[in-house]
mmCIF file of C-alpha atoms and ligand atoms in Angstrom:
data_model
loop_
_atom_site.group_PDB
_atom_site.id
_atom_site.type_symbol
_atom_site.label_atom_id
_atom_site.label_comp_id
_atom_site.label_asym_id
_atom_site.label_seq_id
_atom_site.Cartn_x
_atom_site.Cartn_y
_atom_site.Cartn_z
ATOM 1 C CA MET A 29 -60.808 93.869 46.168
ATOM 2 C CA GLU A 30 -63.721 95.735 44.726
ATOM 3 C CA LYS A 31 -66.013 97.509 47.158
ATOM 4 C CA LEU A 32 -69.532 96.058 47.192
ATOM 5 C CA ILE A 33 -72.340 97.847 49.042
ATOM 6 C CA VAL A 34 -75.509 95.893 49.777
ATOM 7 C CA ASP A 35 -78.802 97.234 51.130
ATOM 8 C CA MET A 36 -80.651 95.454 53.946
ATOM 9 C CA ASP A 37 -84.461 95.902 53.801
ATOM 10 C CA ASP A 38 -86.116 94.078 50.893
ATOM 11 C CA VAL A 39 -82.733 92.736 49.788
ATOM 12 C CA ILE A 40 -81.514 90.695 52.779
ATOM 13 C CA THR A 41 -84.724 90.782 54.857
ATOM 14 C CA GLU A 42 -88.340 91.113 53.779
ATOM 15 C CA ASN A 43 -91.966 91.343 54.919
ATOM 16 C CA GLY A 44 -91.307 92.959 58.324
ATOM 17 C CA PHE A 45 -93.378 96.089 57.807
ATOM 18 C CA ILE A 46 -96.282 94.366 56.070
ATOM 19 C CA ARG A 47 -96.607 91.852 58.918
ATOM 20 C CA ILE A 48 -96.420 94.490 61.640
ATOM 21 C CA ILE A 49 -98.972 96.640 59.772
ATOM 22 C CA ASN A 50 -101.316 93.669 59.416
ATOM 23 C CA GLU A 51 -101.056 92.999 63.130
ATOM 24 C CA PHE A 52 -101.810 96.662 63.881
ATOM 25 C CA LEU A 53 -104.742 96.983 61.463
ATOM 26 C CA ASN A 54 -105.926 93.398 61.858
ATOM 27 C CA SER A 55 -105.713 93.257 58.072
ATOM 28 C CA ASN A 56 -104.345 90.896 55.478
ATOM 29 C CA TYR A 57 -102.405 93.169 53.137
ATOM 30 C CA LYS A 58 -99.670 91.902 50.864
ATOM 31 C CA PRO A 59 -96.606 93.984 49.918
ATOM 32 C CA GLU A 60 -98.003 94.535 46.408
ATOM 33 C CA ASP A 61 -101.056 96.282 47.934
ATOM 34 C CA ALA A 62 -98.808 99.198 48.843
ATOM 35 C CA GLU A 63 -99.014 101.956 46.282
ATOM 36 C CA SER A 64 -95.609 103.381 47.083
ATOM 37 C CA TYR A 65 -92.182 102.498 48.403
ATOM 38 C CA TYR A 66 -93.489 103.436 51.857
ATOM 39 C CA ILE A 67 -95.596 100.497 52.830
ATOM 40 C CA ASN A 68 -96.684 102.491 55.927
ATOM 41 C CA ASP A 69 -98.898 104.512 53.573
ATOM 42 C CA LEU A 70 -101.412 101.690 54.076
ATOM 43 C CA ILE A 71 -102.093 103.164 57.548
ATOM 44 C CA PRO A 72 -105.112 105.500 57.485
ATOM 45 C CA LYS A 73 -104.156 109.067 58.460
ATOM 46 C CA GLU A 74 -106.419 109.119 61.520
ATOM 47 C CA LYS A 75 -104.565 106.115 62.941
ATOM 48 C CA LEU A 76 -101.077 107.538 62.480
ATOM 49 C CA GLU A 77 -100.514 108.536 66.094
ATOM 50 C CA GLU A 78 -101.699 105.160 67.348
ATOM 51 C CA TRP A 79 -99.487 103.475 64.744
ATOM 52 C CA VAL A 80 -96.350 105.243 65.939
ATOM 53 C CA LYS A 81 -97.127 104.222 69.526
ATOM 54 C CA PHE A 82 -97.617 100.619 68.397
ATOM 55 C CA TYR A 83 -94.455 100.611 66.276
ATOM 56 C CA LYS A 84 -92.323 101.968 69.138
ATOM 57 C CA GLU A 85 -93.111 98.905 71.225
ATOM 58 C CA LYS A 86 -92.176 96.481 68.453
ATOM 59 C CA ASN A 87 -89.025 95.278 66.780
ATOM 60 C CA VAL A 88 -89.690 95.040 63.024
ATOM 61 C CA TYR A 89 -86.850 92.530 62.777
ATOM 62 C CA ASP A 90 -88.842 90.082 64.910
ATOM 63 C CA TYR A 91 -91.292 90.013 61.984
ATOM 64 C CA VAL A 92 -88.964 89.683 58.975
ATOM 65 C CA ASN A 93 -87.819 86.649 57.086
ATOM 66 C CA LEU A 94 -84.531 86.355 55.271
ATOM 67 C CA VAL A 95 -84.708 86.671 51.488
ATOM 68 C CA GLU A 96 -84.081 83.229 50.012
ATOM 69 C CA GLY A 97 -80.396 82.519 49.469
ATOM 70 C CA ALA A 98 -79.225 85.856 50.928
ATOM 71 C CA ILE A 99 -76.981 84.504 53.684
ATOM 72 C CA GLU A 100 -75.344 81.851 51.497
ATOM 73 C CA ALA A 101 -74.648 84.412 48.766
ATOM 74 C CA LEU A 102 -73.332 87.070 51.155
ATOM 75 C CA GLU A 103 -70.999 84.571 52.764
ATOM 76 C CA LYS A 104 -69.433 83.838 49.367
ATOM 77 C CA LEU A 105 -69.429 87.463 48.251
ATOM 78 C CA ASN A 106 -67.689 88.450 51.475
ATOM 79 C CA GLU A 107 -64.722 86.289 50.428
ATOM 80 C CA LYS A 108 -64.417 87.862 47.011
ATOM 81 C CA TYR A 109 -65.372 91.499 47.654
ATOM 82 C CA ASP A 110 -64.851 94.219 50.224
ATOM 83 C CA LEU A 111 -68.442 93.886 51.384
ATOM 84 C CA TYR A 112 -70.444 96.508 53.307
ATOM 85 C CA ILE A 113 -74.080 96.567 54.355
ATOM 86 C CA ALA A 114 -75.578 100.047 54.036
ATOM 87 C CA THR A 115 -79.036 100.643 55.433
ATOM 88 C CA ALA A 116 -81.262 103.617 56.105
ATOM 89 C CA TYR A 117 -82.806 103.749 59.570
ATOM 90 C CA VAL A 118 -84.709 107.015 59.966
ATOM 91 C CA PHE A 119 -88.364 106.107 60.517
ATOM 92 C CA ARG A 120 -90.327 108.515 58.359
ATOM 93 C CA ASP A 121 -93.536 108.485 60.436
ATOM 94 C CA ALA A 122 -91.708 109.378 63.657
ATOM 95 C CA PRO A 123 -88.003 110.244 63.227
ATOM 96 C CA GLU A 124 -87.587 110.431 67.024
ATOM 97 C CA VAL A 125 -87.846 106.627 67.321
ATOM 98 C CA SER A 126 -85.094 105.997 64.743
ATOM 99 C CA GLY A 127 -82.458 105.293 67.385
ATOM 100 C CA LYS A 128 -84.415 102.224 68.393
ATOM 101 C CA THR A 129 -84.744 101.121 64.750
ATOM 102 C CA LEU A 130 -80.979 101.477 64.349
ATOM 103 C CA ASN A 131 -80.418 99.335 67.436
ATOM 104 C CA ASP A 132 -82.848 96.662 66.188
ATOM 105 C CA LYS A 133 -81.136 96.626 62.778
ATOM 106 C CA TYR A 134 -77.671 96.344 64.283
ATOM 107 C CA ASN A 135 -78.705 93.465 66.545
ATOM 108 C CA TYR A 136 -80.282 91.629 63.631
ATOM 109 C CA LEU A 137 -77.175 92.072 61.467
ATOM 110 C CA ILE A 138 -74.664 90.886 64.052
ATOM 111 C CA LYS A 139 -76.837 87.855 64.782
ATOM 112 C CA ASN A 140 -77.586 86.829 61.197
ATOM 113 C CA LEU A 141 -74.401 87.953 59.412
ATOM 114 C CA PRO A 142 -71.733 86.949 61.966
ATOM 115 C CA PHE A 143 -69.156 86.535 59.169
ATOM 116 C CA ILE A 144 -69.194 90.280 58.418
ATOM 117 C CA ASP A 145 -67.130 92.586 60.610
ATOM 118 C CA PRO A 146 -69.611 94.920 62.399
ATOM 119 C CA HIS A 147 -67.388 97.848 61.394
ATOM 120 C CA LYS A 148 -68.720 97.242 57.907
ATOM 121 C CA PHE A 149 -72.334 97.960 58.800
ATOM 122 C CA ILE A 150 -73.214 101.465 57.633
ATOM 123 C CA PHE A 151 -76.286 103.318 58.937
ATOM 124 C CA ILE A 152 -77.014 106.176 56.584
ATOM 125 C CA SER A 153 -79.703 108.180 54.782
ATOM 126 C CA ASN A 154 -77.919 109.428 51.662
ATOM 127 C CA LYS A 155 -76.103 106.490 50.083
ATOM 128 C CA GLU A 156 -74.771 108.763 47.360
ATOM 129 C CA LEU A 157 -72.092 109.794 49.862
ATOM 130 C CA LEU A 158 -70.636 106.292 49.745
ATOM 131 C CA GLU A 159 -68.046 105.219 47.233
ATOM 132 C CA ALA A 160 -68.510 101.807 45.680
ATOM 133 C CA ASP A 161 -67.608 99.662 42.705
ATOM 134 C CA ILE A 162 -70.824 97.689 42.891
ATOM 135 C CA ARG A 163 -74.143 98.467 44.577
ATOM 136 C CA ILE A 164 -77.189 96.290 45.241
ATOM 137 C CA ASP A 165 -80.433 97.964 46.338
ATOM 138 C CA ASP A 166 -84.181 97.599 45.790
ATOM 139 C CA SER A 167 -84.753 101.356 45.814
ATOM 140 C CA PRO A 168 -84.008 103.172 42.539
ATOM 141 C CA LYS A 169 -83.660 106.384 44.570
ATOM 142 C CA LYS A 170 -80.966 104.870 46.741
ATOM 143 C CA LEU A 171 -79.103 103.196 43.902
ATOM 144 C CA VAL A 172 -77.289 106.463 43.311
ATOM 145 C CA GLY A 173 -73.683 107.592 43.228
ATOM 146 C CA LYS A 174 -70.779 106.272 41.271
ATOM 147 C CA ALA A 175 -70.416 102.541 40.646
ATOM 148 C CA ARG A 176 -69.383 100.372 37.749
ATOM 149 C CA LEU A 177 -72.329 98.077 38.386
ATOM 150 C CA LYS A 178 -75.754 98.782 39.904
ATOM 151 C CA LEU A 179 -78.018 95.833 40.583
ATOM 152 C CA LEU A 180 -81.683 96.640 41.229
ATOM 153 C CA PHE A 181 -83.124 93.914 43.442
ATOM 154 C CA THR A 182 -86.724 93.261 42.426
ATOM 155 C CA ALA A 183 -89.317 94.280 45.050
ATOM 156 C CA TYR A 184 -93.052 95.093 45.125
ATOM 157 C CA HIS A 185 -92.428 98.798 44.501
ATOM 158 C CA ASN A 186 -90.015 98.569 41.535
ATOM 159 C CA LYS A 187 -91.717 95.845 39.467
ATOM 160 C CA ASP A 188 -93.175 98.380 37.044
ATOM 161 C CA MET A 189 -89.851 99.897 36.105
ATOM 162 C CA THR A 190 -89.462 99.325 32.362
ATOM 163 C CA ASP A 191 -86.404 97.976 30.561
ATOM 164 C CA GLU A 192 -85.919 101.436 29.099
ATOM 165 C CA GLU A 193 -85.912 103.072 32.535
ATOM 166 C CA LEU A 194 -83.470 100.452 33.799
ATOM 167 C CA LYS A 195 -81.192 101.183 30.864
ATOM 168 C CA GLU A 196 -81.401 104.963 31.353
ATOM 169 C CA ASN A 197 -80.262 104.535 34.952
ATOM 170 C CA ASN A 198 -77.646 101.924 34.182
ATOM 171 C CA PHE A 199 -79.438 99.381 36.381
ATOM 172 C CA ILE A 200 -79.397 95.639 35.899
ATOM 173 C CA ARG A 201 -82.450 93.953 37.384
ATOM 174 C CA VAL A 202 -81.880 90.908 39.581
ATOM 175 C CA ASN A 203 -84.811 88.809 40.787
ATOM 176 C CA SER A 204 -82.991 86.624 43.283
ATOM 177 C CA TRP A 205 -79.722 86.042 45.073
ATOM 178 C CA LYS A 206 -79.038 83.214 42.616
ATOM 179 C CA GLU A 207 -79.007 85.826 39.843
ATOM 180 C CA VAL A 208 -76.684 88.033 41.896
ATOM 181 C CA GLU A 209 -74.319 85.088 42.334
ATOM 182 C CA LYS A 210 -74.331 84.443 38.602
ATOM 183 C CA ILE A 211 -73.227 88.009 37.912
ATOM 184 C CA LEU A 212 -70.778 88.542 40.770
ATOM 185 C CA LEU A 213 -69.220 85.186 41.567
HETATM 186 MG MG1 MG B 5 -84.185 98.436 50.714
#
C-alpha cells in the first residue's frame, strides 16, 4: 500500500480559529479577511495577552466543522492506502499551551475518525521528516519532502497561488474531497 499523509486543520476541519477569534473580539471576520496563514494575526497586538488567556480556556475543536465529504473520503482512502493524519500543534502565540492543543486534537480525531488506528495520528512541526508517497495539505510550506503526488487543498490563504507556482512546486490543487476522491480512488 502506498503511504498517504493527510493534514488536519483546513483539510479535515475548518473555521475553528475564526469562530473563536470572533467570539473573543466580538467581531464578524471571515477566513478570507486574514492576510496570512496565521488567522490569529487578526488579533490586535495590545490584546495578545488577553487572547492567550482566553484561548487557554477554550477547545478550538468545539468550534470547528468538518470539511464537506472529509469523513466519507477518508473512510474509503483508509481501505486503499496506508493512511496517516499528520498535524502541527504548537500554538504560535503561546507555545506553552501546546500540550492542551495536542490533547484537544487527539480527542477530536479519535472521536471523529474512529476507523483510523490512533497509532497513525502524527503530531509534528516539520512534516518534511515524514516519508510519504502522497501528501495532502493546505499549507504550501508544509507540503514539503519527497512524495510522488502533492495535493494542495484550497484554503483562504492559498487561493492566490498561481498555476505557475503550483507547477514549480509540483502541486496539484484540489478544491474539495470529491476532487481528492477522483484522483486517488
Ligand atoms: Mg492545515
